[in-house]
Coordinates of C-alpha atoms in Angstrom, one line a residue:
X114 CA 19.8 14.9 -35.7
X115 CA 18.9 12.9 -32.6
X116 CA 18.9 9.3 -32.9
X117 CA 17.1 6.6 -30.7
X118 CA 18.9 3.4 -29.8
X119 CA 16.9 0.3 -29.5
X120 CA 15.8 -0.4 -26.0
X121 CA 17.9 -2.7 -23.8
X122 CA 16.5 -6.2 -23.7
X123 CA 14.4 -6.7 -20.5
X124 CA 14.9 -9.5 -18.0
X125 CA 13.0 -10.4 -14.9
X126 CA 14.1 -8.4 -11.8
X127 CA 15.5 -11.5 -10.0
X128 CA 17.6 -12.5 -13.0
X129 CA 19.0 -8.9 -13.2
X130 CA 19.9 -8.8 -9.7
X131 CA 21.8 -12.1 -10.1
X132 CA 23.8 -10.4 -12.9
X133 CA 24.4 -6.9 -11.5
X134 CA 26.0 -8.0 -8.1
X135 CA 28.5 -10.5 -9.5
X136 CA 29.3 -7.9 -12.2
X137 CA 29.9 -5.4 -9.4
X138 CA 32.3 -7.7 -7.6
X139 CA 34.1 -8.2 -10.8
X140 CA 34.4 -4.3 -11.1
X141 CA 32.9 -4.2 -14.6
X142 CA 34.8 -7.0 -16.1
X143 CA 34.3 -7.5 -19.6
X144 CA 34.9 -11.3 -19.8
X145 CA 32.2 -12.1 -22.2
X146 CA 28.3 -11.2 -22.7
X147 CA 26.7 -13.2 -19.9
X148 CA 23.1 -12.1 -21.1
X149 CA 23.8 -11.3 -24.7
X150 CA 22.9 -7.5 -24.3
X151 CA 26.4 -6.1 -25.0
X152 CA 26.5 -8.4 -28.1
X153 CA 22.9 -7.1 -29.2
X154 CA 24.1 -3.5 -28.7
X155 CA 26.9 -4.0 -31.3
X156 CA 24.4 -5.2 -33.7
X157 CA 22.1 -2.2 -33.6
X158 CA 23.9 -0.5 -36.3
X159 CA 24.6 2.7 -34.4
X160 CA 28.0 4.2 -34.3
X161 CA 29.7 4.8 -31.0
X162 CA 30.0 8.5 -30.3
X163 CA 33.7 9.4 -29.7
X164 CA 33.9 13.1 -30.3
X165 CA 33.0 16.1 -28.0
X166 CA 30.0 17.1 -30.3
X167 CA 28.4 13.5 -30.1
X168 CA 26.9 11.9 -27.0
X169 CA 25.3 8.5 -26.3
X170 CA 23.0 8.5 -23.2
X171 CA 21.8 5.4 -21.4
X172 CA 18.5 6.6 -20.0
X173 CA 16.6 4.9 -17.1
X174 CA 14.1 7.6 -17.4
X175 CA 11.3 7.0 -20.0
X176 CA 11.3 8.3 -23.4
X177 CA 8.1 10.2 -23.2
X178 CA 9.4 12.3 -20.3
X179 CA 13.0 12.6 -21.4
X180 CA 12.7 13.2 -25.2
X181 CA 11.7 16.8 -25.0
X182 CA 14.4 17.9 -22.7
X183 CA 17.0 15.9 -24.8
X184 CA 16.0 18.0 -27.9
X185 CA 16.5 21.2 -25.7
X186 CA 19.8 19.8 -24.6
X187 CA 21.0 19.3 -28.1
X188 CA 20.1 22.9 -29.0
X189 CA 21.5 24.4 -25.8
X190 CA 24.9 22.5 -26.0
X191 CA 25.2 21.9 -29.8
X192 CA 25.7 18.3 -29.1
X193 CA 24.2 15.5 -31.3
X194 CA 22.6 13.0 -28.9
X195 CA 21.6 9.3 -29.2
X196 CA 19.5 7.6 -26.4
X197 CA 19.1 4.2 -25.3
X198 CA 16.2 3.8 -23.0
X199 CA 15.6 1.0 -20.5
X200 CA 15.2 0.1 -16.9
X201 CA 17.9 1.8 -14.7
X202 CA 19.1 -1.4 -13.0
X203 CA 19.2 -3.1 -16.3
X204 CA 21.1 -0.3 -18.0
X205 CA 23.6 -0.3 -15.2
X206 CA 24.1 -4.1 -15.7
X207 CA 24.5 -3.4 -19.4
X208 CA 27.4 -0.9 -18.6
X209 CA 28.9 -3.2 -16.3
X210 CA 29.0 -5.9 -19.0
X211 CA 30.4 -3.5 -21.5
X212 CA 33.1 -2.2 -19.1
X213 CA 35.7 -0.3 -21.0
X214 CA 33.9 -1.2 -24.3
X215 CA 30.9 0.9 -23.3
X216 CA 29.1 3.0 -25.9
X217 CA 27.5 5.3 -23.3
X218 CA 29.0 8.7 -22.5
X219 CA 26.3 9.5 -20.0
X220 CA 24.2 7.5 -17.6
X221 CA 20.9 9.0 -16.7
X222 CA 19.3 6.8 -13.8
X223 CA 15.9 6.9 -12.4
X224 CA 17.4 6.3 -9.0
X225 CA 20.6 6.7 -7.0
X226 CA 21.2 2.9 -6.4
X227 CA 22.2 2.2 -10.0
X228 CA 24.6 5.1 -10.1
X229 CA 26.0 4.0 -6.8
X230 CA 26.6 0.6 -8.3
X231 CA 28.7 2.1 -11.2
X232 CA 30.5 4.3 -8.8
X233 CA 31.5 1.3 -6.7
X234 CA 32.6 -0.5 -9.8
X235 CA 34.9 2.5 -10.7
X236 CA 33.2 3.1 -14.0
X237 CA 32.2 6.9 -13.4
X238 CA 34.5 9.9 -14.0
X239 CA 35.0 12.5 -11.4
X240 CA 32.7 15.5 -12.1
X241 CA 33.9 19.2 -12.0
X242 CA 33.6 20.8 -8.7
X243 CA 31.6 23.5 -10.1
X244 CA 28.9 21.1 -11.4
X245 CA 28.8 19.2 -8.0
X246 CA 28.5 22.3 -6.0
X247 CA 25.2 23.2 -7.8
X248 CA 23.5 20.3 -5.7
X249 CA 23.5 19.7 -1.9
X250 CA 25.7 16.9 -0.8
X251 CA 22.8 14.9 0.1
X252 CA 21.9 14.4 -3.5
X253 CA 25.2 13.6 -5.0
X254 CA 27.7 10.8 -4.9
X255 CA 30.0 10.8 -2.0
X256 CA 32.9 10.0 -4.5
X257 CA 32.1 13.0 -6.6
X258 CA 31.1 11.1 -9.6
X259 CA 27.5 11.5 -9.9
X260 CA 24.9 14.3 -9.2
X261 CA 21.2 14.3 -8.6
X262 CA 19.0 16.1 -11.2
X263 CA 15.6 15.6 -9.5
X264 CA 14.2 14.4 -6.2
X265 CA 11.0 12.6 -5.0
X266 CA 9.9 11.9 -1.5
X267 CA 8.3 8.7 -0.1
X268 CA 4.8 9.6 1.5
X269 CA 1.7 7.9 3.0
X270 CA -1.4 8.5 1.0
X271 CA -4.5 8.4 3.1
X272 CA -8.3 8.6 2.6
X273 CA -9.6 11.1 5.5
X274 CA -13.0 9.5 5.3
X275 CA -11.2 6.3 6.8
X276 CA -8.4 7.7 8.7
X277 CA -8.5 11.2 10.4
X278 CA -4.7 11.4 9.8
X279 CA -1.8 9.1 8.4
X280 CA 0.6 7.6 10.8
X281 CA 3.9 9.3 11.5
X282 CA 5.9 6.3 10.8
X283 CA 6.0 3.2 8.4
X284 CA 6.5 1.1 11.4
X285 CA 2.9 1.9 12.6
X286 CA 1.6 0.1 9.4
X287 CA 2.0 -3.2 11.0
X288 CA -0.2 -2.5 13.9
X289 CA -3.5 -4.1 14.2
X290 CA -5.5 -1.1 13.5
X291 CA -4.4 -1.0 9.8
X292 CA -5.0 -4.7 9.2
X293 CA -5.9 -5.1 5.6
X294 CA -6.0 -1.3 5.1
X295 CA -2.6 -0.6 3.5
X296 CA -1.6 -0.6 -0.2
X297 CA 2.0 -1.1 -1.4
X298 CA 3.7 -2.1 -4.6
X299 CA 6.5 -4.7 -3.8
X300 CA 7.5 -5.3 -7.5
X301 CA 7.8 -1.5 -8.1
X302 CA 11.3 0.0 -8.1
X303 CA 10.5 2.9 -5.9
X304 CA 9.2 0.6 -3.1
X305 CA 12.3 -1.6 -3.7
X306 CA 14.6 1.6 -3.2
X307 CA 12.7 2.4 0.0
X308 CA 13.1 -1.0 1.5
X309 CA 16.9 -0.8 0.6
X310 CA 17.2 2.5 2.3
X311 CA 15.4 1.0 5.5
X312 CA 18.0 -1.8 5.3
X313 CA 20.8 0.8 5.3
X314 CA 19.2 2.8 8.1
X315 CA 17.9 0.1 10.3
X316 CA 19.6 -3.1 9.4
X317 CA 18.4 -6.2 7.6
X318 CA 16.9 -7.9 10.6
X319 CA 14.8 -5.1 11.6
X320 CA 13.6 -4.6 7.8
X321 CA 12.9 -8.2 7.3
X322 CA 10.8 -8.3 10.5
X323 CA 8.8 -5.2 9.2
X324 CA 8.2 -6.7 5.8
X325 CA 7.0 -10.0 7.4
X326 CA 4.8 -7.9 9.7
X327 CA 3.3 -6.0 6.7
X328 CA 2.3 -9.3 5.0
X329 CA 1.0 -10.8 8.2
X330 CA -1.1 -7.5 8.7
X331 CA -2.9 -8.2 5.3
X332 CA -1.5 -5.3 3.4
X333 CA -2.7 -5.4 -0.3
X334 CA -0.4 -5.6 -3.2
X335 CA -0.5 -3.4 -6.4
X336 CA 1.6 -3.2 -9.3
X337 CA 2.2 0.7 -9.4
X338 CA 2.3 3.8 -7.3
X339 CA -0.8 5.1 -9.3
X340 CA -2.9 2.1 -8.7
X341 CA -2.3 2.5 -4.9
X342 CA -3.3 6.2 -5.0
X343 CA -6.4 5.3 -6.9
X344 CA -7.3 2.6 -4.4
X345 CA -6.8 5.0 -1.5
X346 CA -8.9 7.6 -3.2
X347 CA -11.8 5.1 -3.8
X348 CA -11.5 3.8 -0.3
X349 CA -10.4 0.2 -1.1
X350 CA -7.5 0.7 1.3
X351 CA -7.1 3.5 3.9
X352 CA -3.4 4.2 3.4
X353 CA -0.8 3.7 0.7
X354 CA 3.0 3.9 0.2
X355 CA 3.8 6.2 -2.8
X356 CA 6.1 8.8 -4.1
X357 CA 4.8 12.4 -3.6
X358 CA 4.6 13.4 -7.2
X359 CA 1.9 10.8 -8.0
X360 CA -0.7 12.9 -5.9
X361 CA 0.5 16.4 -7.4
X362 CA 0.2 14.7 -11.0
X363 CA -3.2 13.4 -10.2
X364 CA -4.3 16.7 -8.7
X365 CA -3.2 18.7 -11.7
X366 CA -5.0 16.2 -14.0
X367 CA -8.5 16.1 -12.1
X368 CA -8.2 19.0 -9.8
X369 CA -7.3 18.8 -6.1
X370 CA -10.7 19.3 -5.0
X371 CA -11.7 16.2 -6.9
X372 CA -9.3 13.9 -4.8
X373 CA -10.4 12.6 -1.6
X374 CA -7.0 11.1 -1.1
X375 CA -4.5 13.2 0.7
X376 CA -0.7 12.7 1.4
X377 CA 1.5 12.9 4.5
X378 CA 5.2 13.7 4.7
X379 CA 6.5 11.7 7.5
X380 CA 8.5 13.4 10.3
X381 CA 11.5 12.5 12.4
X382 CA 13.9 11.1 9.7
X383 CA 11.5 8.0 9.3
X384 CA 12.7 5.5 6.6
X385 CA 9.3 6.1 5.1
X386 CA 10.4 9.7 4.3
X387 CA 13.4 8.8 2.0
X388 CA 14.2 11.2 -0.7
X389 CA 15.6 9.5 -3.6
X390 CA 17.2 11.1 -6.8
X391 CA 17.3 10.8 -10.4
X392 CA 20.8 11.6 -11.4
X393 CA 23.6 11.3 -13.9
X394 CA 27.2 10.2 -14.2
X395 CA 29.7 10.4 -16.8
X396 CA 31.2 7.1 -18.1
X397 CA 34.9 7.0 -17.6
X398 CA 35.5 4.8 -20.7
X399 CA 32.9 6.3 -22.9
X400 CA 35.3 8.8 -24.6
X401 CA 32.8 11.5 -24.5
X402 CA 33.7 13.5 -21.4
X403 CA 33.4 17.0 -22.7
X404 CA 30.0 16.5 -24.3
X405 CA 28.8 14.6 -21.2
X406 CA 29.8 17.2 -18.8
X407 CA 28.1 19.8 -20.8
X408 CA 25.0 17.7 -20.7
X409 CA 25.3 17.4 -16.9
X410 CA 25.5 21.2 -16.5
X411 CA 22.5 21.6 -18.9
X412 CA 20.4 19.1 -16.9
X413 CA 21.3 21.4 -13.7
X414 CA 20.3 24.5 -15.6
X415 CA 17.2 26.6 -14.7
X416 CA 15.5 25.5 -17.8
X417 CA 16.0 21.8 -17.3
X418 CA 15.2 21.9 -13.6
X419 CA 11.9 23.9 -14.2
X420 CA 11.0 21.4 -16.8
X421 CA 11.3 18.4 -14.4
X422 CA 9.5 20.3 -11.7
X423 CA 6.6 21.2 -14.0
X424 CA 6.4 17.9 -16.0
X425 CA 6.8 15.3 -13.2
X426 CA 6.1 17.5 -10.0
X427 CA 9.6 16.3 -8.8
X428 CA 11.9 18.4 -6.7
X429 CA 14.4 20.5 -8.6
X430 CA 17.8 19.8 -6.9
X431 CA 20.0 22.6 -8.3
X432 CA 20.5 25.4 -6.0
X433 CA 18.5 28.5 -6.8
X434 CA 15.6 26.7 -8.5
X435 CA 12.5 26.1 -6.6
X436 CA 9.2 24.4 -7.6
X437 CA 6.2 26.3 -8.5
X438 CA 3.8 23.3 -7.8
X439 CA 0.9 24.5 -5.7
X440 CA 0.9 23.4 -2.0
X441 CA 4.2 21.3 -2.5
X442 CA 6.2 21.6 0.7
X443 CA 9.8 23.1 0.2
X444 CA 12.4 20.5 -0.2
X445 CA 14.4 21.9 2.8
X446 CA 11.4 21.7 5.0
X447 CA 11.1 17.9 4.7
X448 CA 12.4 15.7 7.5
X449 CA 14.1 13.0 5.5
X450 CA 16.4 10.4 6.9
X451 CA 20.2 11.1 6.5
X452 CA 21.6 8.5 4.1
X453 CA 24.2 8.1 1.5
X454 CA 21.9 7.5 -1.4
X455 CA 24.7 5.7 -3.3
X456 CA 24.4 2.9 -0.9
X457 CA 20.9 2.1 -2.3
X458 CA 22.7 -0.2 -4.8
X459 CA 22.2 -3.6 -3.0
X460 CA 19.1 -4.5 -5.2
X461 CA 20.0 -8.2 -5.0
X462 CA 19.8 -8.4 -1.2
X463 CA 16.5 -6.5 -1.2
X464 CA 14.9 -8.7 -3.8
X465 CA 16.0 -11.7 -1.9
X466 CA 14.5 -10.3 1.4
X467 CA 11.2 -9.5 -0.3
X468 CA 11.1 -13.1 -1.5
X469 CA 11.9 -14.3 2.0
X470 CA 9.1 -12.2 3.5
X471 CA 6.7 -13.8 0.8
X472 CA 6.2 -10.5 -0.9
X473 CA 7.4 -11.4 -4.5

């Protein structure tokens, strides 16, 4: 029977970033419990899985979404699964704290940056080539130790009653014509991953200038992507920076004909067209390699890939599986920037930059 582990204790984003990067520098050192999470994990009464028919998953994807597919995974692989849910960056910090004492056999991250952090720290095991080859190189770790499961594209949502069309670049959003008309979510992980991507693609100086320009142009802050989409739809703002699937989820909920808001997939490899991936990596010291690899292969199976496409409207990443979501452009038609997604691991620098720009 599948057991749920208690969620990892939450910290503020800035406190986490202060933890994550020093831990990275220490390459997953286990010299004590700096924030108490590893100690708390030992007290939760759960037994560490150490056999091939048991698996502990640390999941940065939320329980409501993941629980049904975990049940299917158990049946398909004959594996007993325990899951600890939490924020992806916080769970990565937890694994770094635990080091070789980790209870996790598999890390399921909401974004590639947290997987990149663990890869850089040398905590992920090499995946079998046959597993890696199911996914395009753009959506797997350059070291062959993590693989993407589902993808999401950044887009600009726009209200056609206020804007005939959306700009073709996020750089246009700091122009006077869009003063006070743009919505964004600086405390949201997806926006922060996008900013990290811009830093990787264009450098810190250019990114900081853009962020300061966004603030100076009166862009409006929201807590979440969904709130931005609602603001665009109501005309509160003309444009909004979101992930593509929020529009498709809303369209499925209320009907596309009921939505005033539209979305624009940016051309030309613009940083605003970043495609990020939720993915998985096997923990080198988890002692559950066989069960974890079975889980990886199941998550790349037609059944699991179709589940993510239908439930979240994300892009399936395994070859041979396509989305049936109405009017969703094919993944290979998108003009995303070329970037090593594993390099989206420098969350601390991004948070510091957002603070310097006055956005958080």
